[in-house]
CSV table of C-alpha atoms and ligand atoms in Angstrom, one decimal:
chain,number,residue,atom,x,y,z
A,236,UNK,CA,24.3,46.3,6.4
A,237,UNK,CA,27.0,47.4,4.0
A,238,UNK,CA,30.7,46.8,4.2
A,239,UNK,CA,30.6,44.7,7.4
A,240,UNK,CA,32.5,41.4,7.8
A,241,UNK,CA,31.0,38.1,8.9
A,242,UNK,CA,33.1,37.3,11.9
A,243,UNK,CA,31.5,34.2,13.3
A,244,UNK,CA,28.9,31.4,12.6
A,245,UNK,CA,27.4,29.3,15.3
A,246,UNK,CA,24.9,26.5,14.7
A,247,UNK,CA,22.7,24.8,17.2
A,248,UNK,CA,20.2,22.3,15.8
A,249,UNK,CA,18.5,24.2,13.0
A,250,UNK,CA,19.4,27.6,14.6
A,251,UNK,CA,22.0,29.6,12.8
A,252,UNK,CA,23.7,32.6,14.3
A,253,UNK,CA,25.7,35.0,12.2
A,254,UNK,CA,28.0,37.5,13.9
A,255,UNK,CA,29.1,40.6,12.2
A,256,UNK,CA,32.0,43.0,12.7
A,257,UNK,CA,29.6,45.9,13.7
A,258,UNK,CA,28.4,43.7,16.7
A,259,UNK,CA,25.1,43.0,15.1
A,260,UNK,CA,23.8,39.4,15.1
A,261,UNK,CA,21.4,37.7,12.7
A,262,UNK,CA,19.6,34.7,14.1
A,263,UNK,CA,17.7,32.4,11.7
A,264,UNK,CA,15.8,29.1,12.1
A,265,UNK,CA,14.9,27.1,9.0
A,266,UNK,CA,11.9,25.2,10.6
A,267,UNK,CA,10.7,22.7,8.0
A,268,UNK,CA,10.9,25.0,5.0
A,269,UNK,CA,14.0,27.3,5.0
A,270,UNK,CA,17.0,26.5,2.8
A,271,UNK,CA,20.3,28.1,1.9
A,272,UNK,CA,21.9,28.5,-1.5
A,273,UNK,CA,25.6,29.2,-1.4
A,274,UNK,CA,27.6,29.8,-4.6
A,275,UNK,CA,29.1,32.3,-6.9
A,276,UNK,CA,27.7,35.8,-7.0
A,277,UNK,CA,26.3,35.4,-10.5
A,278,UNK,CA,24.7,32.0,-9.9
A,279,UNK,CA,21.1,31.8,-10.9
A,280,UNK,CA,18.7,31.7,-7.9
A,281,UNK,CA,17.3,28.2,-7.2
A,282,UNK,CA,14.0,29.7,-6.1
A,283,UNK,CA,11.9,32.8,-6.9
A,284,UNK,CA,13.5,36.0,-5.7
A,285,UNK,CA,10.4,36.9,-3.7
A,286,UNK,CA,11.2,34.0,-1.3
A,287,UNK,CA,14.6,35.5,-0.4
A,288,UNK,CA,14.7,36.4,3.4
A,289,UNK,CA,18.4,37.2,3.6
A,290,UNK,CA,21.3,37.7,1.2
A,291,UNK,CA,25.0,37.9,2.1
A,292,UNK,CA,27.4,39.1,-0.6
A,293,UNK,CA,31.1,38.9,-0.5
A,294,UNK,CA,33.4,40.0,-3.4
A,295,UNK,CA,33.1,36.6,-5.1
A,296,UNK,CA,30.4,34.5,-3.3
A,297,UNK,CA,26.8,34.9,-2.3
A,298,UNK,CA,24.7,33.1,0.3
A,299,UNK,CA,20.9,33.3,0.1
A,300,UNK,CA,18.4,32.2,2.7
A,301,UNK,CA,15.0,31.3,1.3
A,302,UNK,CA,11.6,30.9,3.0
A,303,UNK,CA,13.0,31.0,6.5
A,304,UNK,CA,10.1,31.7,8.9
A,305,UNK,CA,12.5,32.9,11.7
A,306,UNK,CA,15.0,35.7,10.9
A,307,UNK,CA,15.8,38.4,13.3
A,308,UNK,CA,18.5,41.1,13.6
A,309,UNK,CA,19.7,41.6,17.2
A,310,UNK,CA,22.3,43.6,19.1
A,311,UNK,CA,24.8,41.6,21.1
A,312,UNK,CA,22.9,42.5,24.3
A,313,UNK,CA,19.6,41.4,22.9
A,314,UNK,CA,21.1,38.1,21.7
A,315,UNK,CA,22.7,37.5,25.2
A,316,UNK,CA,19.2,37.4,26.7
A,317,UNK,CA,17.5,35.5,23.8
A,318,UNK,CA,15.5,33.0,25.8
A,319,UNK,CA,14.6,30.6,23.0
A,320,UNK,CA,18.2,30.2,21.8
A,321,UNK,CA,19.8,30.0,25.2
A,322,UNK,CA,17.3,27.5,26.6
A,323,UNK,CA,18.2,24.9,23.9
A,324,UNK,CA,19.3,21.4,25.0
A,325,UNK,CA,22.6,19.9,23.8
A,326,UNK,CA,22.9,19.7,20.0
A,327,UNK,CA,23.1,16.0,18.9
A,328,UNK,CA,25.3,16.9,16.0
A,329,UNK,CA,27.9,18.7,18.1
A,330,UNK,CA,31.2,16.6,18.1
A,331,UNK,CA,31.2,16.6,21.9
A,332,UNK,CA,27.7,15.3,22.3
A,333,UNK,CA,27.3,12.4,24.8
A,334,UNK,CA,24.2,10.6,25.9
A,335,UNK,CA,25.1,11.4,29.5
A,336,UNK,CA,24.5,15.1,28.7
A,337,UNK,CA,20.8,14.5,28.1
A,338,UNK,CA,19.8,11.3,29.9
A,339,UNK,CA,18.8,13.0,33.2
A,340,UNK,CA,16.8,15.7,31.4
A,341,UNK,CA,15.0,13.2,29.2
A,342,UNK,CA,14.0,10.9,32.1
A,343,UNK,CA,12.9,13.9,34.1
A,344,UNK,CA,10.1,14.4,31.5
A,345,UNK,CA,8.4,11.6,33.4
A,346,UNK,CA,5.1,10.7,31.8
A,347,UNK,CA,5.6,12.5,28.5
A,348,UNK,CA,6.0,10.0,25.7
A,349,UNK,CA,9.5,9.5,24.5
A,350,UNK,CA,8.5,10.2,20.8
A,351,UNK,CA,7.4,13.7,22.0
A,352,UNK,CA,10.4,14.3,24.3
A,353,UNK,CA,13.2,13.8,21.7
A,354,UNK,CA,11.6,16.5,19.6
A,355,UNK,CA,11.6,19.0,22.5
A,356,UNK,CA,14.5,21.3,21.6
A,357,UNK,CA,14.8,22.5,25.2
A,358,UNK,CA,15.7,18.9,26.2
A,359,UNK,CA,17.8,17.8,23.2
A,360,UNK,CA,18.4,19.9,20.1
A,361,UNK,CA,18.4,19.1,16.4
A,362,UNK,CA,16.3,16.0,15.9
A,363,UNK,CA,13.5,16.5,13.3
A,364,UNK,CA,10.2,14.7,13.0
A,365,UNK,CA,11.2,12.2,10.3
A,366,UNK,CA,14.5,11.2,12.0
A,367,UNK,CA,12.7,10.8,15.3
A,368,UNK,CA,10.4,8.0,13.8
A,369,UNK,CA,13.3,6.4,11.9
A,370,UNK,CA,15.7,6.5,14.9
A,371,UNK,CA,13.2,5.0,17.4
A,372,UNK,CA,12.4,2.2,14.9
A,373,UNK,CA,16.0,1.3,14.4
A,374,UNK,CA,16.6,1.4,18.2
A,375,UNK,CA,13.5,-0.9,18.6
A,376,UNK,CA,11.9,1.6,21.0
A,377,UNK,CA,8.2,2.1,21.5
A,378,UNK,CA,7.6,5.8,20.9
A,379,UNK,CA,4.6,5.8,23.2
A,380,UNK,CA,6.6,4.7,26.3
A,381,UNK,CA,7.0,7.2,29.1
A,382,UNK,CA,10.3,9.1,29.3
A,383,UNK,CA,10.8,7.9,32.9
A,384,UNK,CA,10.9,4.3,31.7
A,385,UNK,CA,13.6,4.8,29.1
A,386,UNK,CA,17.0,3.3,30.1
A,387,UNK,CA,20.5,4.7,29.4
A,388,UNK,CA,21.0,1.7,27.0
A,389,UNK,CA,17.8,2.6,25.1
A,390,UNK,CA,19.0,6.1,24.5
A,391,UNK,CA,22.5,5.0,23.6
A,392,UNK,CA,20.9,2.8,20.9
A,393,UNK,CA,18.7,5.6,19.7
A,394,UNK,CA,21.4,8.2,19.4
A,395,UNK,CA,23.8,5.6,17.8
A,396,UNK,CA,21.1,5.2,15.1
A,397,UNK,CA,19.8,8.7,14.7
A,398,UNK,CA,23.1,10.7,14.6
A,399,UNK,CA,24.6,8.9,11.6
A,400,UNK,CA,21.3,9.2,9.7
A,401,UNK,CA,21.3,12.9,10.4
A,402,UNK,CA,24.9,13.3,9.4
A,403,UNK,CA,24.3,11.5,6.2
A,404,UNK,CA,21.2,13.7,5.5
A,405,UNK,CA,23.4,16.8,6.0
A,406,UNK,CA,25.8,15.5,3.3
A,407,UNK,CA,22.8,15.2,0.9
A,408,UNK,CA,21.7,18.8,1.7
A,409,UNK,CA,18.7,17.7,3.8
A,410,UNK,CA,17.5,14.9,1.5
A,411,UNK,CA,16.3,12.2,3.9
A,412,UNK,CA,16.9,8.6,2.8
A,413,UNK,CA,17.2,6.1,5.7
A,414,UNK,CA,16.3,2.9,4.0
A,415,UNK,CA,19.3,0.9,2.7
A,416,UNK,CA,19.5,0.5,-1.1
A,417,UNK,CA,19.0,-3.3,-1.0
A,418,UNK,CA,15.5,-2.8,0.6
A,419,UNK,CA,14.4,-0.1,-1.8
A,420,UNK,CA,12.6,-2.3,-4.3
A,421,UNK,CA,10.6,0.8,-5.5
A,422,UNK,CA,12.5,4.0,-6.3
A,423,UNK,CA,10.2,6.1,-4.2
A,424,UNK,CA,10.9,4.2,-1.0
A,425,UNK,CA,13.2,6.2,1.3
A,426,UNK,CA,12.3,5.4,4.9
A,427,UNK,CA,11.8,2.5,7.3
A,428,UNK,CA,8.5,3.7,8.8
A,429,UNK,CA,8.0,7.4,8.1
A,430,UNK,CA,4.8,8.0,6.1
A,431,UNK,CA,4.3,4.2,5.7
A,432,UNK,CA,1.1,3.8,7.7
A,433,UNK,CA,-0.6,0.5,6.8
A,434,UNK,CA,2.3,-0.8,4.7
A,435,UNK,CA,4.3,-3.9,5.8
A,436,UNK,CA,7.3,-3.4,8.1
A,437,UNK,CA,10.5,-4.2,6.2
A,438,UNK,CA,11.6,-6.4,9.2
A,439,UNK,CA,8.6,-8.3,10.4
A,440,UNK,CA,5.8,-7.6,7.9
A,441,UNK,CA,3.4,-6.0,10.5
A,442,UNK,CA,1.4,-3.0,9.2
A,443,UNK,CA,3.2,0.3,10.2
A,444,UNK,CA,1.1,2.4,12.5
A,445,UNK,CA,0.9,6.2,13.0
A,446,UNK,CA,0.1,8.1,16.2
A,447,UNK,CA,0.1,11.8,17.2
A,448,UNK,CA,2.2,12.9,20.1
A,449,UNK,CA,2.7,15.9,22.4
A,450,UNK,CA,1.1,19.4,22.5
A,451,UNK,CA,1.8,19.8,18.8
A,452,UNK,CA,0.3,16.4,17.9
A,453,UNK,CA,3.3,15.6,15.7
A,454,UNK,CA,3.0,12.4,13.7
A,455,UNK,CA,5.1,9.4,14.7
A,456,UNK,CA,5.2,6.2,12.6
A,457,UNK,CA,6.2,2.9,14.2
A,458,UNK,CA,6.1,-0.9,14.0
A,459,UNK,CA,4.0,-2.2,16.9
A,460,UNK,CA,5.8,-5.6,16.6
A,461,UNK,CA,9.4,-4.5,16.4
A,462,UNK,CA,9.2,-1.5,18.8
A,463,UNK,CA,8.2,-2.7,22.2
A,464,UNK,CA,9.3,-1.4,25.6
A,465,UNK,CA,12.4,-2.8,27.2
A,466,UNK,CA,10.3,-3.9,30.1
A,467,UNK,CA,8.2,-6.2,27.8
A,468,UNK,CA,11.0,-7.5,25.6
A,469,UNK,CA,13.6,-8.1,28.4
A,470,UNK,CA,11.3,-9.3,31.1
A,471,UNK,CA,12.6,-12.6,32.4
A,472,UNK,CA,10.2,-15.6,32.0
A,473,UNK,CA,8.7,-16.8,35.3
A,474,UNK,CA,9.3,-20.5,36.0
B,717,LIG,ZN1,8.3,-4.7,12.4
């Protein structure tokens, strides 16, 4: 497209929708690999030119999308019926996001494990695999518990942990560091549990475990001691 103006940008999770003055729409999704470089027109490309999927030039600036596995050009009518985009759950990074918007949809997933459900973009949108493990650890939730057993308070705790982590990651252009500096006694340590299988939990010392969840068998890391179901940890003692 030549000479068109970019008239609107909408994000939803990792989906990005660019609207142009000729009524065409470009929809991209970065998956785990895509990245943008935004800078001056003469700026040297950060990656090899053969990885460029999309380039937008303005008189002074240039935006380049690398590696993105999803990139489609659609008419307005095609986009209006785009099933994948329009079936997305609420975006956790949207300023109006509230736990009450997703609680019923999460619990309705019944016997699916919560570590699987929070990655399902149709239920709640925007949480990636690393933040899932880190957020469930900080909220002390067992990732293997069924969605139907999760309480509103559990989810409030989870989103209160995971949203600031994701916002901080966005400030660092996607670099994920969830572990506080004072616990990082080795420079390569960045996470509480993610990719730490067999290593001691920073809180209790138990070995971190890894499990695979859902249809896509995504990895989830957790501490079996710190992350127990509400039912177990809050059950009143019988006298
Ligand atoms: Zn622990």
